[in-house]
Amino acid sequence: MTEARGSAGPHARRAPGTPCWVSLMVHGLAATERFYGTLFGWEFQPGPQQLGPYVRALLDGHDVAGIGHLPPDRRLPVAWTPYFASRDVDATADQVRLCGGTVAVGPLDAAEAGRMAIAADPSGAVFGIWLGAAHLGTSISGVPGTPAWNELLTFETTAVAKFYETVFGYEEEPEISADSDHVTLRAGGRPVAGLSGLGHALPGDRGAHWLTYFQVADTAETLLQVTELGGRILDPAHDSPHGRVATVADPEGAVFSVVEDPS
């Protein structure tokens, strides 16, 4: 997980399939800004308004994420959505459709920020496709308050891994184990995302979905803040090979994980 946290700078061209942005659409934008601003130390500035009110979250002046107001006519989940880099959003969207996925929004231009689409894989997990201009994209990583990893939680990995491999050109690195169904996706030789097949343990109320991890300095302190700010703890803190991890939900129910770097 932690290997993928080095990010390209805002003026670098990202390899296709590289996670380059993470975005959240919510009903209460001001309240959500207060929650994440307190939790992660983010500040906010206006962003592209193509889908309605939208703000860029900044940490020490660097873009890290986006939060927008959920349009009433858009059937999108209140969930963190990772965006993966593309050099041709329209061609990638066509490939999504050819491989059995769907495109829910776009492709469309996000003002001068770039071109984007929101899609779903054949299992229904939602993700974004992004070709960004030089001035917008996650441009800092490896410090508290920044995205650290994206993991797809799905029923089984075989078919969906082929989908992402075909759409984005990933290389697959399966984990060989009798009791584990896990694949690491690599782009440009680097691990960039993971796929976890949960079988019947996949939450029935959510189905397949992407889960974003944010780095924190202290998992215990973060969980205390989450509850004080009106969020919920879904999976208490526990040790993992990548650090101390927990899964939480914000006051609107958007689920994300936090990870404390063991180093």
PDB file of C-alpha atoms in Angstrom:
ATOM      1  CA  MET A   1       0.000   0.000   0.000  1.00  0.00           C
ATOM      2  CA  THR A   2       2.531   2.576   1.104  1.00  0.00           C
ATOM      3  CA  GLU A   3       4.743   2.011  -1.955  1.00  0.00           C
ATOM      4  CA  ALA A   4       2.292   3.865  -4.171  1.00  0.00           C
ATOM      5  CA  ARG A   5       2.307   7.141  -2.271  1.00  0.00           C
ATOM      6  CA  GLY A   6       4.936   8.982  -4.237  1.00  0.00           C
ATOM      7  CA  SER A   7       2.952  11.316  -6.474  1.00  0.00           C
ATOM      8  CA  ALA A   8       3.774  13.107  -9.641  1.00  0.00           C
ATOM      9  CA  GLY A   9       3.949  16.847  -9.278  1.00  0.00           C
ATOM     10  CA  PRO A  10       1.162  19.007 -10.658  1.00  0.00           C
ATOM     11  CA  HIS A  11       3.024  19.582 -13.918  1.00  0.00           C
ATOM     12  CA  ALA A  12       3.957  15.939 -14.570  1.00  0.00           C
ATOM     13  CA  ARG A  13       2.213  13.628 -17.017  1.00  0.00           C
ATOM     14  CA  ARG A  14       0.810  10.676 -15.108  1.00  0.00           C
ATOM     15  CA  ALA A  15       0.945   7.173 -16.556  1.00  0.00           C
ATOM     16  CA  PRO A  16      -2.477   5.852 -17.648  1.00  0.00           C
ATOM     17  CA  GLY A  17      -4.264   4.197 -14.743  1.00  0.00           C
ATOM     18  CA  THR A  18      -2.355   6.098 -12.062  1.00  0.00           C
ATOM     19  CA  PRO A  19      -4.645   7.390  -9.280  1.00  0.00           C
ATOM     20  CA  CYS A  20      -4.603  11.156  -9.752  1.00  0.00           C
ATOM     21  CA  TRP A  21      -7.610  12.555  -7.870  1.00  0.00           C
ATOM     22  CA  VAL A  22     -10.260  11.577  -5.348  1.00  0.00           C
ATOM     23  CA  SER A  23     -13.629  13.270  -5.117  1.00  0.00           C
ATOM     24  CA  LEU A  24     -16.700  13.215  -2.893  1.00  0.00           C
ATOM     25  CA  MET A  25     -20.226  14.329  -3.807  1.00  0.00           C
ATOM     26  CA  VAL A  26     -22.450  15.204  -0.840  1.00  0.00           C
ATOM     27  CA  HIS A  27     -25.777  16.823   0.054  1.00  0.00           C
ATOM     28  CA  GLY A  28     -24.384  19.287   2.611  1.00  0.00           C
ATOM     29  CA  LEU A  29     -21.248  20.893   1.231  1.00  0.00           C
ATOM     30  CA  ALA A  30     -20.601  23.376   4.057  1.00  0.00           C
ATOM     31  CA  ALA A  31     -20.980  20.757   6.812  1.00  0.00           C
ATOM     32  CA  THR A  32     -18.726  18.347   4.927  1.00  0.00           C
ATOM     33  CA  GLU A  33     -16.057  21.022   4.576  1.00  0.00           C
ATOM     34  CA  ARG A  34     -16.140  21.537   8.342  1.00  0.00           C
ATOM     35  CA  PHE A  35     -15.794  17.790   8.997  1.00  0.00           C
ATOM     36  CA  TYR A  36     -12.802  17.185   6.725  1.00  0.00           C
ATOM     37  CA  GLY A  37     -11.247  20.562   7.399  1.00  0.00           C
ATOM     38  CA  THR A  38     -11.069  19.724  11.095  1.00  0.00           C
ATOM     39  CA  LEU A  39     -10.132  16.072  10.592  1.00  0.00           C
ATOM     40  CA  PHE A  40      -7.383  16.483   7.988  1.00  0.00           C
ATOM     41  CA  GLY A  41      -6.473  20.157   8.213  1.00  0.00           C
ATOM     42  CA  TRP A  42      -7.780  20.880   4.734  1.00  0.00           C
ATOM     43  CA  GLU A  43      -8.584  24.339   3.416  1.00  0.00           C
ATOM     44  CA  PHE A  44     -10.975  24.877   0.509  1.00  0.00           C
ATOM     45  CA  GLN A  45     -11.066  26.928  -2.661  1.00  0.00           C
ATOM     46  CA  PRO A  46     -13.620  26.982  -5.512  1.00  0.00           C
ATOM     47  CA  GLY A  47     -13.199  24.315  -8.179  1.00  0.00           C
ATOM     48  CA  PRO A  48     -14.856  23.452 -11.525  1.00  0.00           C
ATOM     49  CA  GLN A  49     -18.628  23.965 -11.388  1.00  0.00           C
ATOM     50  CA  GLN A  50     -19.770  21.758 -14.307  1.00  0.00           C
ATOM     51  CA  LEU A  51     -21.719  19.413 -12.009  1.00  0.00           C
ATOM     52  CA  GLY A  52     -22.707  22.118  -9.544  1.00  0.00           C
ATOM     53  CA  PRO A  53     -20.945  23.720  -6.543  1.00  0.00           C
ATOM     54  CA  TYR A  54     -17.511  22.133  -6.096  1.00  0.00           C
ATOM     55  CA  VAL A  55     -14.473  22.922  -3.969  1.00  0.00           C
ATOM     56  CA  ARG A  56     -10.857  21.850  -4.056  1.00  0.00           C
ATOM     57  CA  ALA A  57      -9.400  20.630  -0.766  1.00  0.00           C
ATOM     58  CA  LEU A  58      -5.874  21.887  -0.155  1.00  0.00           C
ATOM     59  CA  LEU A  59      -3.218  20.890   2.353  1.00  0.00           C
ATOM     60  CA  ASP A  60      -0.420  23.414   2.807  1.00  0.00           C
ATOM     61  CA  GLY A  61      -1.465  24.960  -0.499  1.00  0.00           C
ATOM     62  CA  HIS A  62      -1.411  21.668  -2.429  1.00  0.00           C
ATOM     63  CA  ASP A  63      -4.484  20.093  -4.041  1.00  0.00           C
ATOM     64  CA  VAL A  64      -5.403  16.780  -2.411  1.00  0.00           C
ATOM     65  CA  ALA A  65      -9.089  16.123  -3.155  1.00  0.00           C
ATOM     66  CA  GLY A  66     -12.385  17.593  -4.288  1.00  0.00           C
ATOM     67  CA  ILE A  67     -15.830  17.845  -2.694  1.00  0.00           C
ATOM     68  CA  GLY A  68     -18.982  18.770  -4.570  1.00  0.00           C
ATOM     69  CA  HIS A  69     -22.691  19.255  -4.007  1.00  0.00           C
ATOM     70  CA  LEU A  70     -24.647  16.227  -5.214  1.00  0.00           C
ATOM     71  CA  PRO A  71     -26.995  17.361  -8.011  1.00  0.00           C
ATOM     72  CA  PRO A  72     -30.564  16.190  -7.358  1.00  0.00           C
ATOM     73  CA  ASP A  73     -30.874  14.837 -10.916  1.00  0.00           C
ATOM     74  CA  ARG A  74     -27.685  12.727 -10.702  1.00  0.00           C
ATOM     75  CA  ARG A  75     -27.955   9.227  -9.276  1.00  0.00           C
ATOM     76  CA  LEU A  76     -24.519   9.140  -7.710  1.00  0.00           C
ATOM     77  CA  PRO A  77     -23.600   7.624  -4.353  1.00  0.00           C
ATOM     78  CA  VAL A  78     -22.381   9.656  -1.391  1.00  0.00           C
ATOM     79  CA  ALA A  79     -18.974   8.028  -1.593  1.00  0.00           C
ATOM     80  CA  TRP A  80     -15.329   8.825  -2.161  1.00  0.00           C
ATOM     81  CA  THR A  81     -14.533   8.153  -5.814  1.00  0.00           C
ATOM     82  CA  PRO A  82     -10.980   7.631  -7.080  1.00  0.00           C
ATOM     83  CA  TYR A  83     -10.050   9.011 -10.487  1.00  0.00           C
ATOM     84  CA  PHE A  84      -7.531   7.267 -12.712  1.00  0.00           C
ATOM     85  CA  ALA A  85      -5.384   9.066 -15.267  1.00  0.00           C
ATOM     86  CA  SER A  86      -6.103   8.787 -18.968  1.00  0.00           C
ATOM     87  CA  ARG A  87      -4.486  10.339 -22.019  1.00  0.00           C
ATOM     88  CA  ASP A  88      -7.811  10.239 -23.888  1.00  0.00           C
ATOM     89  CA  VAL A  89     -10.919  10.264 -21.688  1.00  0.00           C
ATOM     90  CA  ASP A  90     -13.290   9.630 -24.598  1.00  0.00           C
ATOM     91  CA  ALA A  91     -11.347   6.599 -25.783  1.00  0.00           C
ATOM     92  CA  THR A  92     -11.115   5.243 -22.225  1.00  0.00           C
ATOM     93  CA  ALA A  93     -14.873   5.716 -21.764  1.00  0.00           C
ATOM     94  CA  ASP A  94     -15.487   3.805 -24.999  1.00  0.00           C
ATOM     95  CA  GLN A  95     -13.248   1.014 -23.708  1.00  0.00           C
ATOM     96  CA  VAL A  96     -15.223   0.908 -20.453  1.00  0.00           C
ATOM     97  CA  ARG A  97     -18.419   0.299 -22.420  1.00  0.00           C
ATOM     98  CA  LEU A  98     -16.806  -2.315 -24.679  1.00  0.00           C
ATOM     99  CA  CYS A  99     -15.607  -4.219 -21.595  1.00  0.00           C
ATOM    100  CA  GLY A 100     -19.036  -4.371 -19.959  1.00  0.00           C
ATOM    101  CA  GLY A 101     -18.887  -1.273 -17.770  1.00  0.00           C
ATOM    102  CA  THR A 102     -21.108   1.795 -17.880  1.00  0.00           C
ATOM    103  CA  VAL A 103     -20.445   5.527 -18.154  1.00  0.00           C
ATOM    104  CA  ALA A 104     -22.753   7.552 -15.917  1.00  0.00           C
ATOM    105  CA  VAL A 105     -21.394  11.079 -16.421  1.00  0.00           C
ATOM    106  CA  GLY A 106     -19.509  12.563 -19.380  1.00  0.00           C
ATOM    107  CA  PRO A 107     -17.079  12.577 -20.923  1.00  0.00           C
ATOM    108  CA  LEU A 108     -17.150  16.329 -20.388  1.00  0.00           C
ATOM    109  CA  ASP A 109     -14.806  19.252 -19.883  1.00  0.00           C
ATOM    110  CA  ALA A 110     -14.416  20.518 -16.323  1.00  0.00           C
ATOM    111  CA  ALA A 111     -13.878  24.151 -17.306  1.00  0.00           C
ATOM    112  CA  GLU A 112     -10.127  24.616 -17.804  1.00  0.00           C
ATOM    113  CA  ALA A 113      -9.222  21.975 -15.235  1.00  0.00           C
ATOM    114  CA  GLY A 114      -9.351  19.000 -17.582  1.00  0.00           C
ATOM    115  CA  ARG A 115     -11.673  16.386 -19.058  1.00  0.00           C
ATOM    116  CA  MET A 116     -13.435  13.740 -17.015  1.00  0.00           C
ATOM    117  CA  ALA A 117     -15.986  10.955 -16.894  1.00  0.00           C
ATOM    118  CA  ILE A 118     -17.558   8.924 -14.112  1.00  0.00           C
ATOM    119  CA  ALA A 119     -17.975   5.223 -14.838  1.00  0.00           C
ATOM    120  CA  ALA A 120     -18.688   1.887 -13.178  1.00  0.00           C
ATOM    121  CA  ASP A 121     -17.038  -1.474 -13.726  1.00  0.00           C
ATOM    122  CA  PRO A 122     -19.140  -4.591 -14.533  1.00  0.00           C
ATOM    123  CA  SER A 123     -19.604  -5.270 -10.805  1.00  0.00           C
ATOM    124  CA  GLY A 124     -21.024  -1.761 -10.247  1.00  0.00           C
ATOM    125  CA  ALA A 125     -18.047  -0.126  -8.511  1.00  0.00           C
ATOM    126  CA  VAL A 126     -17.853   3.586  -9.406  1.00  0.00           C
ATOM    127  CA  PHE A 127     -14.621   5.283 -10.461  1.00  0.00           C
ATOM    128  CA  GLY A 128     -13.545   8.374 -12.361  1.00  0.00           C
ATOM    129  CA  ILE A 129     -11.471   8.928 -15.497  1.00  0.00           C
ATOM    130  CA  TRP A 130      -9.394  12.093 -15.583  1.00  0.00           C
ATOM    131  CA  LEU A 131      -7.172  13.992 -17.981  1.00  0.00           C
ATOM    132  CA  GLY A 132      -6.057  16.954 -15.934  1.00  0.00           C
ATOM    133  CA  ALA A 133      -4.591  20.296 -16.816  1.00  0.00           C
ATOM    134  CA  ALA A 134      -1.316  21.208 -15.149  1.00  0.00           C
ATOM    135  CA  HIS A 135      -2.962  23.093 -12.280  1.00  0.00           C
ATOM    136  CA  LEU A 136      -5.340  20.475 -10.895  1.00  0.00           C
ATOM    137  CA  GLY A 137      -4.665  17.015  -9.527  1.00  0.00           C
ATOM    138  CA  THR A 138      -3.471  15.468  -6.294  1.00  0.00           C
ATOM    139  CA  SER A 139       0.009  16.951  -6.020  1.00  0.00           C
ATOM    140  CA  ILE A 140       1.171  15.915  -2.554  1.00  0.00           C
ATOM    141  CA  SER A 141       1.357  12.522  -0.839  1.00  0.00           C
ATOM    142  CA  GLY A 142       3.079  10.672   1.960  1.00  0.00           C
ATOM    143  CA  VAL A 143       1.979  13.080   4.702  1.00  0.00           C
ATOM    144  CA  PRO A 144      -1.076  13.077   7.016  1.00  0.00           C
ATOM    145  CA  GLY A 145      -4.236  14.253   5.288  1.00  0.00           C
ATOM    146  CA  THR A 146      -3.377  12.911   1.846  1.00  0.00           C
ATOM    147  CA  PRO A 147      -4.759   9.925  -0.109  1.00  0.00           C
ATOM    148  CA  ALA A 148      -2.548   6.899   0.469  1.00  0.00           C
ATOM    149  CA  TRP A 149      -4.188   4.034  -1.446  1.00  0.00           C
ATOM    150  CA  ASN A 150      -7.342   2.852  -3.246  1.00  0.00           C
ATOM    151  CA  GLU A 151      -8.710  -0.674  -2.817  1.00  0.00           C
ATOM    152  CA  LEU A 152     -11.600  -2.208  -4.744  1.00  0.00           C
ATOM    153  CA  LEU A 153     -13.811  -4.397  -2.561  1.00  0.00           C
ATOM    154  CA  THR A 154     -15.644  -6.831  -4.825  1.00  0.00           C
ATOM    155  CA  PHE A 155     -17.064 -10.362  -4.875  1.00  0.00           C
ATOM    156  CA  GLU A 156     -14.185 -11.952  -6.781  1.00  0.00           C
ATOM    157  CA  THR A 157     -11.205 -10.473  -8.609  1.00  0.00           C
ATOM    158  CA  THR A 158     -10.672 -12.567 -11.749  1.00  0.00           C
ATOM    159  CA  ALA A 159     -13.160 -10.954 -14.123  1.00  0.00           C
ATOM    160  CA  VAL A 160     -12.912  -7.431 -12.757  1.00  0.00           C
ATOM    161  CA  ALA A 161      -9.102  -7.529 -12.856  1.00  0.00           C
ATOM    162  CA  LYS A 162      -9.311  -8.271 -16.589  1.00  0.00           C
ATOM    163  CA  PHE A 163     -11.650  -5.284 -16.967  1.00  0.00           C
ATOM    164  CA  TYR A 164      -9.220  -2.827 -15.365  1.00  0.00           C
ATOM    165  CA  GLU A 165      -6.237  -4.403 -17.120  1.00  0.00           C
ATOM    166  CA  THR A 166      -7.913  -3.890 -20.511  1.00  0.00           C
ATOM    167  CA  VAL A 167      -9.233  -0.391 -19.811  1.00  0.00           C
ATOM    168  CA  PHE A 168      -6.097   1.093 -18.225  1.00  0.00           C
ATOM    169  CA  GLY A 169      -3.294  -1.254 -19.278  1.00  0.00           C
ATOM    170  CA  TYR A 170      -2.480  -2.398 -15.753  1.00  0.00           C
ATOM    171  CA  GLU A 171      -0.179  -5.266 -14.961  1.00  0.00           C
ATOM    172  CA  GLU A 172      -1.652  -7.737 -12.462  1.00  0.00           C
ATOM    173  CA  GLU A 173       0.162  -9.112  -9.433  1.00  0.00           C
ATOM    174  CA  PRO A 174      -2.042 -11.828  -7.898  1.00  0.00           C
ATOM    175  CA  GLU A 175      -1.553 -12.849  -4.275  1.00  0.00           C
ATOM    176  CA  ILE A 176      -1.250 -16.602  -4.219  1.00  0.00           C
ATOM    177  CA  SER A 177      -3.031 -17.922  -1.136  1.00  0.00           C
ATOM    178  CA  ALA A 178      -5.662 -20.559  -0.414  1.00  0.00           C
ATOM    179  CA  ASP A 179      -7.702 -18.169   1.741  1.00  0.00           C
ATOM    180  CA  SER A 180      -7.064 -14.855  -0.015  1.00  0.00           C
ATOM    181  CA  ASP A 181      -8.350 -13.398  -3.282  1.00  0.00           C
ATOM    182  CA  HIS A 182      -6.257 -10.298  -3.848  1.00  0.00           C
ATOM    183  CA  VAL A 183      -4.669  -8.620  -6.861  1.00  0.00           C
ATOM    184  CA  THR A 184      -2.336  -5.641  -6.902  1.00  0.00           C
ATOM    185  CA  LEU A 185      -2.577  -3.448  -9.992  1.00  0.00           C
ATOM    186  CA  ARG A 186       0.648  -1.919 -11.278  1.00  0.00           C
ATOM    187  CA  ALA A 187       1.114   1.002 -13.671  1.00  0.00           C
ATOM    188  CA  GLY A 188       4.510   1.982 -14.965  1.00  0.00           C
ATOM    189  CA  GLY A 189       6.020  -0.757 -12.804  1.00  0.00           C
ATOM    190  CA  ARG A 190       4.571   0.706  -9.571  1.00  0.00           C
ATOM    191  CA  PRO A 191       1.746  -0.664  -7.409  1.00  0.00           C
ATOM    192  CA  VAL A 192      -1.128   1.812  -7.665  1.00  0.00           C
ATOM    193  CA  ALA A 193      -4.287   0.052  -6.445  1.00  0.00           C
ATOM    194  CA  GLY A 194      -5.586  -3.228  -5.067  1.00  0.00           C
ATOM    195  CA  LEU A 195      -8.526  -5.551  -5.704  1.00  0.00           C
ATOM    196  CA  SER A 196      -9.928  -7.620  -2.839  1.00  0.00           C
ATOM    197  CA  GLY A 197     -12.377 -10.432  -3.490  1.00  0.00           C
ATOM    198  CA  LEU A 198     -14.529 -10.784  -0.385  1.00  0.00           C
ATOM    199  CA  GLY A 199     -17.020 -13.366  -1.607  1.00  0.00           C
ATOM    200  CA  HIS A 200     -20.145 -13.461   0.524  1.00  0.00           C
ATOM    201  CA  ALA A 201     -18.451 -11.179   3.082  1.00  0.00           C
ATOM    202  CA  LEU A 202     -18.973  -8.275   0.674  1.00  0.00           C
ATOM    203  CA  PRO A 203     -21.468  -5.904   2.344  1.00  0.00           C
ATOM    204  CA  GLY A 204     -24.842  -6.505   0.727  1.00  0.00           C
ATOM    205  CA  ASP A 205     -26.019  -2.956   1.316  1.00  0.00           C
ATOM    206  CA  ARG A 206     -23.108  -1.477  -0.621  1.00  0.00           C
ATOM    207  CA  GLY A 207     -22.061  -4.033  -3.218  1.00  0.00           C
ATOM    208  CA  ALA A 208     -18.726  -3.676  -4.976  1.00  0.00           C
ATOM    209  CA  HIS A 209     -17.047  -0.333  -4.277  1.00  0.00           C
ATOM    210  CA  TRP A 210     -13.733   1.476  -4.173  1.00  0.00           C
ATOM    211  CA  LEU A 211     -12.349   2.357  -0.740  1.00  0.00           C
ATOM    212  CA  THR A 212      -9.924   5.265  -0.362  1.00  0.00           C
ATOM    213  CA  TYR A 213      -7.316   5.296   2.408  1.00  0.00           C
ATOM    214  CA  PHE A 214      -6.048   8.581   3.858  1.00  0.00           C
ATOM    215  CA  GLN A 215      -2.807   8.800   5.783  1.00  0.00           C
ATOM    216  CA  VAL A 216      -3.001  10.036   9.383  1.00  0.00           C
ATOM    217  CA  ALA A 217      -0.428  10.707  12.086  1.00  0.00           C
ATOM    218  CA  ASP A 218      -2.281   8.838  14.838  1.00  0.00           C
ATOM    219  CA  THR A 219      -5.130   6.427  14.137  1.00  0.00           C
ATOM    220  CA  ALA A 220      -6.505   6.504  17.694  1.00  0.00           C
ATOM    221  CA  GLU A 221      -6.637  10.296  17.780  1.00  0.00           C
ATOM    222  CA  THR A 222      -8.242  10.371  14.325  1.00  0.00           C
ATOM    223  CA  LEU A 223     -10.991   7.957  15.384  1.00  0.00           C
ATOM    224  CA  LEU A 224     -11.731  10.112  18.413  1.00  0.00           C
ATOM    225  CA  GLN A 225     -12.053  13.140  16.153  1.00  0.00           C
ATOM    226  CA  VAL A 226     -14.305  11.257  13.718  1.00  0.00           C
ATOM    227  CA  THR A 227     -16.827  10.485  16.453  1.00  0.00           C
ATOM    228  CA  GLU A 228     -16.619  13.972  17.960  1.00  0.00           C
ATOM    229  CA  LEU A 229     -17.376  15.429  14.515  1.00  0.00           C
ATOM    230  CA  GLY A 230     -20.445  13.235  13.990  1.00  0.00           C
ATOM    231  CA  GLY A 231     -18.915  10.365  12.033  1.00  0.00           C
ATOM    232  CA  ARG A 232     -18.957   6.645  12.826  1.00  0.00           C
ATOM    233  CA  ILE A 233     -16.348   3.943  13.306  1.00  0.00           C
ATOM    234  CA  LEU A 234     -17.156   0.958  11.082  1.00  0.00           C
ATOM    235  CA  ASP A 235     -14.010  -1.134  11.568  1.00  0.00           C
ATOM    236  CA  PRO A 236     -11.932  -0.338  14.679  1.00  0.00           C
ATOM    237  CA  ALA A 237      -8.214   0.261  14.475  1.00  0.00           C
ATOM    238  CA  HIS A 238      -6.088  -2.809  13.911  1.00  0.00           C
ATOM    239  CA  ASP A 239      -2.561  -3.548  12.800  1.00  0.00           C
ATOM    240  CA  SER A 240      -1.880  -4.440   9.170  1.00  0.00           C
ATOM    241  CA  PRO A 241       1.280  -4.941   7.103  1.00  0.00           C
ATOM    242  CA  HIS A 242       0.876  -1.316   5.967  1.00  0.00           C
ATOM    243  CA  GLY A 243       0.315   0.292   9.356  1.00  0.00           C
ATOM    244  CA  ARG A 244      -2.502   0.733  11.835  1.00  0.00           C
ATOM    245  CA  VAL A 245      -5.758   0.889   9.868  1.00  0.00           C
ATOM    246  CA  ALA A 246      -9.409   1.702  10.589  1.00  0.00           C
ATOM    247  CA  THR A 247     -12.523   2.278   8.489  1.00  0.00           C
ATOM    248  CA  VAL A 248     -14.987   5.056   9.247  1.00  0.00           C
ATOM    249  CA  ALA A 249     -17.926   6.951   7.770  1.00  0.00           C
ATOM    250  CA  ASP A 250     -18.432  10.712   7.714  1.00  0.00           C
ATOM    251  CA  PRO A 251     -21.733  12.265   8.896  1.00  0.00           C
ATOM    252  CA  GLU A 252     -23.349  11.709   5.472  1.00  0.00           C
ATOM    253  CA  GLY A 253     -22.233   8.078   5.362  1.00  0.00           C
ATOM    254  CA  ALA A 254     -19.281   8.331   2.967  1.00  0.00           C
ATOM    255  CA  VAL A 255     -16.947   5.484   3.902  1.00  0.00           C
ATOM    256  CA  PHE A 256     -13.159   5.795   3.937  1.00  0.00           C
ATOM    257  CA  SER A 257     -10.203   4.252   5.724  1.00  0.00           C
ATOM    258  CA  VAL A 258      -7.346   5.849   7.612  1.00  0.00           C
ATOM    259  CA  VAL A 259      -3.861   4.406   7.884  1.00  0.00           C
ATOM    260  CA  GLU A 260      -1.048   5.344  10.241  1.00  0.00           C
ATOM    261  CA  ASP A 261       2.317   4.842   8.575  1.00  0.00           C
ATOM    262  CA  PRO A 262       4.404   2.460  10.739  1.00  0.00           C
ATOM    263  CA  SER A 263       7.572   4.327   9.797  1.00  0.00           C
TER     264      SER A 263
END
